[in-house]
């Protein structure tokens, strides 16, 4: 019985020549088909991955390129009333062949300026529905509108006023530390505490300039109009942008090189003891005394600082301290503080570094012209503390 069952289990047809022939042909055909199919599939994937890799390699290589000026689009807000007077300041930092900018001005005066300023394009934002606040609303929209234009190769949108001067190399160095594909809102609050109390310590004051990463501009793009409606009662455009970023849950990244300069009178003390960080911007230059007593006009005074900055941008206003002690010179103990490109202070006595790095209070607060408080420590400029200074 078992002998009869077993052959049934045997694949007997293998013994048949015809079946084998058919089988061979079937196998051959399927093998061929399989081979062809595999070859095409493999080549498809190879090509696909090759082209994919090729594309992503290009993108990666591009991203790995360090941030430079060509990656920044400036948005300059101003009024036509002040533009002609203040445009002189732009000569210090504006480089038409290397930089790109959008300029938001009040529409009424638009015609006069178009063509008059070939280096700057005027942004005609449709913000008339924000009625009496349309100027501030337009400024607030500079970043998102510029984003909306879809300009190639932009990583950062940097806002400023027409009386803001930038130090371009330092701006690039600061922004280069951050990933523009992440959401960043970078700037600094006001120097005058009274201003921070009124507005916010967490707000980038617009005149000092602030930077919005590409990703942040994309996020802002979708919500800005709603924000402008909701915060129509605010005075400034920078407040609206801040309020909008708060809705998105984006905090301010503070960079001490941005300077709103909410100060009055003489800013010498602040410039002579700048924090150890690249100097990115200065603002309100029309509202403070010329930064050097050697020049009656601010334009000329600033020119000397920019001449130095062109030679060595990273070191501009950076403070260095040294001492000539009694050991090296038996008659003198001298302290020397250098603010690169700006001033040297000589003290014929020893002043500790933790004192030297505190700015002299040569200025007043922005709103009330008081002695303080400021967002940093200050020391009094009394005759007994007064150094000899050289500009
Ligand atoms: C800026 O970076 C881009 C690459 O993203 C590069 O093509 C360009 O040459 C750079 N420009 C300068 C002035 O280095
Ligand atoms: C210089 O300072 C040293 C140490 O602080 C002190 O001993 C010395 O008398 C000072 N010299 C002068 C000339 O003041």
GROMACS .gro file of C-alpha atoms and ligand atoms in nm:
model
  419
    1UNK     CA    1   0.000   0.000   0.000
    2UNK     CA    2   0.276   0.230   0.099
    3UNK     CA    3   0.458   0.143  -0.226
    4UNK     CA    4   0.158   0.265  -0.422
    5UNK     CA    5   0.117   0.583  -0.226
    6UNK     CA    6   0.478   0.690  -0.243
    7UNK     CA    7   0.503   0.729  -0.624
    8UNK     CA    8   0.201   0.955  -0.610
    9UNK     CA    9   0.410   1.187  -0.401
   10UNK     CA   10   0.690   1.177  -0.656
   11UNK     CA   11   0.685   1.460  -0.904
   12UNK     CA   12   0.665   1.210  -1.182
   13UNK     CA   13   0.616   1.456  -1.462
   14UNK     CA   14   0.980   1.551  -1.436
   15UNK     CA   15   1.053   1.233  -1.609
   16UNK     CA   16   0.855   1.336  -1.910
   17UNK     CA   17   1.069   1.495  -2.179
   18UNK     CA   18   0.787   1.701  -2.317
   19UNK     CA   19   0.694   1.843  -1.982
   20UNK     CA   20   1.056   1.916  -1.912
   21UNK     CA   21   1.082   2.098  -2.246
   22UNK     CA   22   0.774   2.305  -2.176
   23UNK     CA   23   0.893   2.365  -1.825
   24UNK     CA   24   1.236   2.474  -1.946
   25UNK     CA   25   1.078   2.717  -2.188
   26UNK     CA   26   0.846   2.850  -1.922
   27UNK     CA   27   1.133   2.885  -1.681
   28UNK     CA   28   1.349   3.050  -1.946
   29UNK     CA   29   1.075   3.293  -2.040
   30UNK     CA   30   0.999   3.379  -1.682
   31UNK     CA   31   1.364   3.410  -1.603
   32UNK     CA   32   1.406   3.642  -1.900
   33UNK     CA   33   1.100   3.841  -1.800
   34UNK     CA   34   1.220   3.848  -1.443
   35UNK     CA   35   1.564   3.953  -1.558
   36UNK     CA   36   1.428   4.223  -1.783
   37UNK     CA   37   1.192   4.338  -1.515
   38UNK     CA   38   1.467   4.342  -1.255
   39UNK     CA   39   1.705   4.523  -1.487
   40UNK     CA   40   1.450   4.788  -1.563
   41UNK     CA   41   1.347   4.810  -1.200
   42UNK     CA   42   1.705   4.836  -1.085
   43UNK     CA   43   1.792   5.094  -1.347
   44UNK     CA   44   1.477   5.285  -1.257
   45UNK     CA   45   1.577   5.295  -0.894
   46UNK     CA   46   1.938   5.369  -0.976
   47UNK     CA   47   1.832   5.657  -1.198
   48UNK     CA   48   1.575   5.775  -0.948
   49UNK     CA   49   1.818   5.767  -0.659
   50UNK     CA   50   2.091   5.917  -0.876
   51UNK     CA   51   1.874   6.208  -0.975
   52UNK     CA   52   1.743   6.236  -0.621
   53UNK     CA   53   2.094   6.233  -0.480
   54UNK     CA   54   2.204   6.475  -0.742
   55UNK     CA   55   1.934   6.718  -0.649
   56UNK     CA   56   1.972   6.679  -0.278
   57UNK     CA   57   2.349   6.705  -0.311
   58UNK     CA   58   2.312   7.039  -0.486
   59UNK     CA   59   2.071   7.156  -0.218
   60UNK     CA   60   2.299   7.035   0.060
   61UNK     CA   61   2.605   7.194  -0.097
   62UNK     CA   62   2.411   7.520  -0.126
   63UNK     CA   63   2.304   7.502   0.238
   64UNK     CA   64   2.657   7.427   0.346
   65UNK     CA   65   2.775   7.749   0.182
   66UNK     CA   66   2.834   8.001   0.456
   67UNK     CA   67   2.581   8.282   0.478
   68UNK     CA   68   2.692   8.591   0.287
   69UNK     CA   69   2.543   8.926   0.194
   70UNK     CA   70   2.365   8.784  -0.109
   71UNK     CA   71   2.146   8.576   0.124
   72UNK     CA   72   2.006   8.881   0.302
   73UNK     CA   73   1.725   9.103   0.180
   74UNK     CA   74   1.695   9.431   0.366
   75UNK     CA   75   1.358   9.589   0.427
   76UNK     CA   76   1.399   9.957   0.501
   77UNK     CA   77   1.104  10.145   0.637
   78UNK     CA   78   1.101  10.518   0.613
   79UNK     CA   79   0.896  10.817   0.535
   80UNK     CA   80   0.952  11.019   0.223
   81UNK     CA   81   0.966  11.326   0.444
   82UNK     CA   82   1.289  11.218   0.608
   83UNK     CA   83   1.435  11.003   0.332
   84UNK     CA   84   1.614  11.277   0.144
   85UNK     CA   85   1.779  11.404   0.458
   86UNK     CA   86   1.874  11.061   0.586
   87UNK     CA   87   1.976  10.885   0.270
   88UNK     CA   88   2.331  11.014   0.330
   89UNK     CA   89   2.366  10.754   0.605
   90UNK     CA   90   2.304  10.471   0.363
   91UNK     CA   91   2.627  10.558   0.179
   92UNK     CA   92   2.816  10.409   0.475
   93UNK     CA   93   2.675  10.062   0.451
   94UNK     CA   94   2.467  10.025   0.137
   95UNK     CA   95   2.642   9.839  -0.148
   96UNK     CA   96   2.413   9.832  -0.450
   97UNK     CA   97   2.606   9.561  -0.633
   98UNK     CA   98   2.615   9.322  -0.338
   99UNK     CA   99   2.292   9.386  -0.153
  100UNK     CA  100   1.921   9.359  -0.211
  101UNK     CA  101   1.663   9.574  -0.041
  102UNK     CA  102   1.299   9.666  -0.037
  103UNK     CA  103   1.193  10.003   0.080
  104UNK     CA  104   0.855  10.066   0.238
  105UNK     CA  105   0.743  10.425   0.216
  106UNK     CA  106   0.416  10.603   0.237
  107UNK     CA  107   0.220  10.561  -0.082
  108UNK     CA  108   0.130  10.926  -0.126
  109UNK     CA  109   0.493  11.006  -0.192
  110UNK     CA  110   0.574  10.692  -0.379
  111UNK     CA  111   0.594  10.847  -0.723
  112UNK     CA  112   0.856  11.096  -0.632
  113UNK     CA  113   1.086  10.827  -0.505
  114UNK     CA  114   1.048  10.562  -0.768
  115UNK     CA  115   1.337  10.595  -1.005
  116UNK     CA  116   1.498  10.853  -0.781
  117UNK     CA  117   1.664  10.583  -0.579
  118UNK     CA  118   1.781  10.317  -0.820
  119UNK     CA  119   1.950  10.113  -0.551
  120UNK     CA  120   1.629  10.059  -0.358
  121UNK     CA  121   1.304   9.917  -0.479
  122UNK     CA  122   0.995  10.069  -0.334
  123UNK     CA  123   0.745   9.827  -0.198
  124UNK     CA  124   0.387   9.924  -0.275
  125UNK     CA  125   0.208   9.728  -0.010
  126UNK     CA  126  -0.170   9.709  -0.030
  127UNK     CA  127  -0.234   9.803   0.327
  128UNK     CA  128  -0.474  10.089   0.274
  129UNK     CA  129  -0.747   9.909   0.462
  130UNK     CA  130  -0.549   9.962   0.780
  131UNK     CA  131  -0.646  10.326   0.732
  132UNK     CA  132  -0.471  10.567   0.963
  133UNK     CA  133  -0.224  10.300   1.070
  134UNK     CA  134  -0.138  10.209   0.716
  135UNK     CA  135   0.224  10.329   0.741
  136UNK     CA  136   0.298  10.113   1.044
  137UNK     CA  137   0.108   9.822   0.894
  138UNK     CA  138   0.305   9.853   0.573
  139UNK     CA  139   0.634   9.843   0.759
  140UNK     CA  140   0.519   9.539   0.953
  141UNK     CA  141   0.448   9.368   0.625
  142UNK     CA  142   0.783   9.435   0.462
  143UNK     CA  143   0.926   9.098   0.564
  144UNK     CA  144   0.627   8.892   0.459
  145UNK     CA  145   0.574   9.081   0.138
  146UNK     CA  146   0.934   9.040   0.042
  147UNK     CA  147   0.899   8.672   0.124
  148UNK     CA  148   0.591   8.663  -0.097
  149UNK     CA  149   0.793   8.788  -0.393
  150UNK     CA  150   0.975   8.455  -0.386
  151UNK     CA  151   1.320   8.601  -0.450
  152UNK     CA  152   1.585   8.333  -0.511
  153UNK     CA  153   1.847   8.240  -0.255
  154UNK     CA  154   1.714   8.437   0.042
  155UNK     CA  155   1.796   8.316   0.392
  156UNK     CA  156   1.724   8.623   0.601
  157UNK     CA  157   1.503   8.930   0.593
  158UNK     CA  158   1.654   9.219   0.787
  159UNK     CA  159   1.437   9.518   0.878
  160UNK     CA  160   1.559   9.863   0.963
  161UNK     CA  161   1.466  10.231   0.947
  162UNK     CA  162   1.605  10.495   0.718
  163UNK     CA  163   1.816  10.622   1.009
  164UNK     CA  164   1.964  10.281   1.086
  165UNK     CA  165   2.321  10.210   0.982
  166UNK     CA  166   2.431   9.849   0.951
  167UNK     CA  167   2.775   9.694   0.967
  168UNK     CA  168   2.722   9.438   0.692
  169UNK     CA  169   3.010   9.196   0.759
  170UNK     CA  170   2.914   9.172   1.125
  171UNK     CA  171   2.548   9.123   1.041
  172UNK     CA  172   2.647   8.833   0.816
  173UNK     CA  173   2.869   8.687   1.090
  174UNK     CA  174   2.590   8.705   1.348
  175UNK     CA  175   2.321   8.558   1.122
  176UNK     CA  176   2.564   8.291   1.004
  177UNK     CA  177   2.551   8.139   1.353
  178UNK     CA  178   2.185   8.048   1.307
  179UNK     CA  179   2.007   7.805   1.078
  180UNK     CA  180   1.779   8.005   0.849
  181UNK     CA  181   1.563   7.697   0.797
  182UNK     CA  182   1.461   7.719   1.162
  183UNK     CA  183   1.230   7.988   1.292
  184UNK     CA  184   1.432   8.281   1.427
  185UNK     CA  185   1.341   8.634   1.524
  186UNK     CA  186   1.665   8.810   1.615
  187UNK     CA  187   1.727   9.158   1.751
  188UNK     CA  188   1.754   9.352   2.075
  189UNK     CA  189   1.527   9.542   2.313
  190UNK     CA  190   1.569   9.911   2.397
  191UNK     CA  191   1.854  10.046   2.608
  192UNK     CA  192   1.610  10.258   2.808
  193UNK     CA  193   1.419  10.052   3.061
  194UNK     CA  194   1.125  10.295   3.039
  195UNK     CA  195   1.086  10.200   2.673
  196UNK     CA  196   1.104   9.827   2.747
  197UNK     CA  197   0.844   9.875   3.020
  198UNK     CA  198   0.607  10.052   2.783
  199UNK     CA  199   0.660   9.813   2.493
  200UNK     CA  200   0.830   9.487   2.587
  201UNK     CA  201   1.163   9.346   2.696
  202UNK     CA  202   1.093   9.061   2.455
  203UNK     CA  203   1.051   9.279   2.149
  204UNK     CA  204   1.311   9.356   1.886
  205UNK     CA  205   1.298   9.735   1.858
  206UNK     CA  206   1.261   9.801   1.489
  207UNK     CA  207   1.506  10.085   1.443
  208UNK     CA  208   1.792   9.881   1.581
  209UNK     CA  209   1.712   9.637   1.309
  210UNK     CA  210   1.588   9.282   1.344
  211UNK     CA  211   1.632   8.969   1.141
  212UNK     CA  212   1.368   8.716   1.043
  213UNK     CA  213   1.483   8.379   0.913
  214UNK     CA  214   1.335   8.242   0.594
  215UNK     CA  215   1.135   7.988   0.795
  216UNK     CA  216   1.009   8.260   1.029
  217UNK     CA  217   0.900   8.477   0.736
  218UNK     CA  218   0.713   8.178   0.594
  219UNK     CA  219   0.534   8.127   0.926
  220UNK     CA  220   0.458   8.497   0.955
  221UNK     CA  221   0.331   8.513   0.598
  222UNK     CA  222   0.019   8.316   0.682
  223UNK     CA  223  -0.082   8.514   0.990
  224UNK     CA  224   0.039   8.870   0.945
  225UNK     CA  225  -0.285   9.013   0.809
  226UNK     CA  226  -0.480   8.872   1.101
  227UNK     CA  227  -0.225   9.016   1.341
  228UNK     CA  228  -0.243   9.357   1.180
  229UNK     CA  229  -0.620   9.355   1.233
  230UNK     CA  230  -0.592   9.238   1.591
  231UNK     CA  231  -0.315   9.476   1.694
  232UNK     CA  232  -0.430   9.779   1.498
  233UNK     CA  233  -0.419   9.988   1.816
  234UNK     CA  234  -0.041   9.955   1.847
  235UNK     CA  235   0.174  10.252   1.761
  236UNK     CA  236   0.472  10.085   1.598
  237UNK     CA  237   0.525   9.825   1.332
  238UNK     CA  238   0.785   9.646   1.545
  239UNK     CA  239   0.521   9.594   1.817
  240UNK     CA  240   0.288   9.433   1.564
  241UNK     CA  241   0.559   9.198   1.442
  242UNK     CA  242   0.644   9.107   1.801
  243UNK     CA  243   0.279   9.043   1.886
  244UNK     CA  244   0.249   8.824   1.581
  245UNK     CA  245   0.557   8.620   1.672
  246UNK     CA  246   0.413   8.577   2.022
  247UNK     CA  247   0.104   8.422   1.863
  248UNK     CA  248   0.333   8.183   1.679
  249UNK     CA  249   0.517   8.103   2.002
  250UNK     CA  250   0.845   8.245   1.875
  251UNK     CA  251   1.058   8.425   2.135
  252UNK     CA  252   1.313   8.695   2.059
  253UNK     CA  253   1.670   8.577   2.018
  254UNK     CA  254   1.874   8.862   2.163
  255UNK     CA  255   2.192   8.972   1.995
  256UNK     CA  256   2.373   9.255   2.173
  257UNK     CA  257   2.517   9.399   1.851
  258UNK     CA  258   2.181   9.545   1.742
  259UNK     CA  259   2.139   9.897   1.881
  260UNK     CA  260   1.812  10.080   1.889
  261UNK     CA  261   2.001  10.366   2.061
  262UNK     CA  262   1.703  10.481   2.264
  263UNK     CA  263   1.938  10.730   2.428
  264UNK     CA  264   1.976  11.108   2.430
  265UNK     CA  265   2.274  11.341   2.426
  266UNK     CA  266   2.615  11.174   2.409
  267UNK     CA  267   2.642  10.800   2.340
  268UNK     CA  268   3.020  10.803   2.394
  269UNK     CA  269   3.001  10.589   2.708
  270UNK     CA  270   2.815  10.310   2.534
  271UNK     CA  271   3.038  10.306   2.228
  272UNK     CA  272   3.353  10.310   2.440
  273UNK     CA  273   3.246   9.999   2.633
  274UNK     CA  274   3.057   9.787   2.382
  275UNK     CA  275   2.976   9.430   2.483
  276UNK     CA  276   3.208   9.168   2.339
  277UNK     CA  277   2.989   9.095   2.038
  278UNK     CA  278   3.002   9.210   1.676
  279UNK     CA  279   2.862   9.560   1.625
  280UNK     CA  280   2.563   9.507   1.394
  281UNK     CA  281   2.370   9.833   1.386
  282UNK     CA  282   2.324  10.184   1.522
  283UNK     CA  283   2.001  10.381   1.514
  284UNK     CA  284   1.864  10.725   1.611
  285UNK     CA  285   2.186  10.882   1.491
  286UNK     CA  286   2.003  11.209   1.426
  287UNK     CA  287   1.891  11.227   1.788
  288UNK     CA  288   2.227  11.200   1.963
  289UNK     CA  289   2.533  11.424   1.957
  290UNK     CA  290   2.789  11.354   1.686
  291UNK     CA  291   2.972  11.044   1.811
  292UNK     CA  292   3.306  11.222   1.797
  293UNK     CA  293   3.368  11.574   1.937
  294UNK     CA  294   3.607  11.637   1.648
  295UNK     CA  295   3.321  11.670   1.400
  296UNK     CA  296   3.025  11.904   1.417
  297UNK     CA  297   2.815  11.683   1.188
  298UNK     CA  298   2.706  11.330   1.263
  299UNK     CA  299   2.764  11.232   0.903
  300UNK     CA  300   3.136  11.319   0.928
  301UNK     CA  301   3.171  11.167   1.273
  302UNK     CA  302   3.019  10.840   1.159
  303UNK     CA  303   3.238  10.837   0.851
  304UNK     CA  304   3.549  10.796   1.067
  305UNK     CA  305   3.391  10.497   1.243
  306UNK     CA  306   3.295  10.341   0.911
  307UNK     CA  307   3.641  10.399   0.770
  308UNK     CA  308   3.779  10.198   1.059
  309UNK     CA  309   3.505   9.939   1.020
  310UNK     CA  310   3.593   9.883   0.657
  311UNK     CA  311   3.948   9.797   0.758
  312UNK     CA  312   3.857   9.560   1.040
  313UNK     CA  313   3.481   9.513   1.073
  314UNK     CA  314   3.482   9.236   1.333
  315UNK     CA  315   3.690   9.436   1.578
  316UNK     CA  316   3.492   9.761   1.550
  317UNK     CA  317   3.407   9.899   1.899
  318UNK     CA  318   3.543   9.586   2.063
  319UNK     CA  319   3.700   9.678   2.394
  320UNK     CA  320   4.056   9.583   2.485
  321UNK     CA  321   4.207   9.659   2.823
  322UNK     CA  322   4.570   9.677   2.926
  323UNK     CA  323   4.778   9.802   3.217
  324UNK     CA  324   5.116   9.966   3.250
  325UNK     CA  325   5.194   9.873   3.607
  326UNK     CA  326   5.448  10.010   3.849
  327UNK     CA  327   5.673   9.715   3.770
  328UNK     CA  328   5.714   9.809   3.403
  329UNK     CA  329   5.731  10.181   3.471
  330UNK     CA  330   5.833  10.282   3.822
  331UNK     CA  331   5.652  10.615   3.821
  332UNK     CA  332   5.318  10.520   3.672
  333UNK     CA  333   5.031  10.280   3.712
  334UNK     CA  334   4.823  10.326   3.402
  335UNK     CA  335   4.503  10.163   3.281
  336UNK     CA  336   4.425  10.173   2.912
  337UNK     CA  337   4.092  10.088   2.752
  338UNK     CA  338   4.067  10.075   2.374
  339UNK     CA  339   3.741  10.068   2.180
  340UNK     CA  340   3.866   9.968   1.836
  341UNK     CA  341   3.814  10.221   1.563
  342UNK     CA  342   3.665  10.471   1.807
  343UNK     CA  343   3.842  10.578   2.126
  344UNK     CA  344   4.124  10.514   2.372
  345UNK     CA  345   4.085  10.595   2.742
  346UNK     CA  346   4.394  10.656   2.956
  347UNK     CA  347   4.365  10.643   3.334
  348UNK     CA  348   4.679  10.736   3.526
  349UNK     CA  349   4.572  10.492   3.800
  350UNK     CA  350   4.450  10.135   3.820
  351UNK     CA  351   4.087  10.068   3.725
  352UNK     CA  352   3.979   9.705   3.747
  353UNK     CA  353   3.847   9.536   3.432
  354UNK     CA  354   3.503   9.488   3.586
  355UNK     CA  355   3.487   9.869   3.615
  356UNK     CA  356   3.630   9.944   3.274
  357UNK     CA  357   3.369   9.731   3.102
  358UNK     CA  358   3.087   9.942   3.254
  359UNK     CA  359   2.987  10.230   3.021
  360UNK     CA  360   3.014  10.587   3.143
  361UNK     CA  361   2.674  10.749   3.180
  362UNK     CA  362   2.724  11.020   2.919
  363UNK     CA  363   2.365  10.978   2.796
  364UNK     CA  364   2.007  11.010   2.920
  365UNK     CA  365   1.704  10.789   2.878
  366UNK     CA  366   1.503  10.820   2.558
  367UNK     CA  367   1.164  10.935   2.675
  368UNK     CA  368   1.218  11.126   2.998
  369UNK     CA  369   1.583  11.237   2.965
  370UNK     CA  370   1.660  11.079   3.303
  371UNK     CA  371   1.980  10.930   3.442
  372UNK     CA  372   1.842  10.580   3.404
  373UNK     CA  373   1.768  10.303   3.443
  374UNK     CA  374   1.916  10.135   3.140
  375UNK     CA  375   1.924   9.773   3.033
  376UNK     CA  376   2.289   9.756   3.140
  377UNK     CA  377   2.502   9.895   3.424
  378UNK     CA  378   2.650  10.241   3.392
  379UNK     CA  379   2.900  10.441   3.599
  380UNK     CA  380   2.911  10.808   3.665
  381UNK     CA  381   3.149  11.028   3.472
  382UNK     CA  382   3.280  11.228   3.768
  383UNK     CA  383   3.605  11.428   3.762
  384UNK     CA  384   3.777  11.167   3.979
  385UNK     CA  385   3.680  10.885   3.743
  386UNK     CA  386   3.733  11.080   3.424
  387UNK     CA  387   3.992  10.931   3.192
  388UNK     CA  388   4.185  11.113   2.925
  389UNK     CA  389   4.027  10.998   2.602
  390UNK     CA  390   4.164  11.003   2.251
  391UNK     CA  391   3.939  10.967   1.946
  392LIG     C1  392   2.736   8.365  -0.152
  392LIG     O1  393   2.696   8.231  -0.143
  392LIG     C2  394   2.651   8.174  -0.265
  392LIG     C3  395   2.609   8.032  -0.237
  392LIG     O2  396   2.500   8.020  -0.157
  392LIG     C4  397   2.760   8.178  -0.369
  392LIG     O3  398   2.712   8.130  -0.491
  392LIG     C5  399   2.811   8.321  -0.385
  392LIG     O4  400   2.921   8.323  -0.471
  392LIG     C6  401   2.851   8.379  -0.251
  392LIG     N1  402   2.885   8.518  -0.268
  392LIG     C7  403   2.996   8.571  -0.220
  392LIG     C8  404   3.017   8.716  -0.246
  392LIG     O5  405   3.078   8.505  -0.157
  393LIG     C1  406   5.141  10.091   4.148
  393LIG     O1  407   5.060   9.990   4.201
  393LIG     C2  408   5.130   9.906   4.292
  393LIG     C3  409   5.035   9.791   4.327
  393LIG     O2  410   4.903   9.826   4.320
  393LIG     C4  411   5.176   9.986   4.412
  393LIG     O3  412   5.244   9.904   4.502
  393LIG     C5  413   5.262  10.100   4.364
  393LIG     O4  414   5.297  10.183   4.472
  393LIG     C6  415   5.192  10.183   4.257
  393LIG     N1  416   5.285  10.280   4.202
  393LIG     C7  417   5.255  10.410   4.186
  393LIG     C8  418   5.363  10.496   4.130
  393LIG     O5  419   5.145  10.454   4.218
   0.00000   0.00000   0.00000
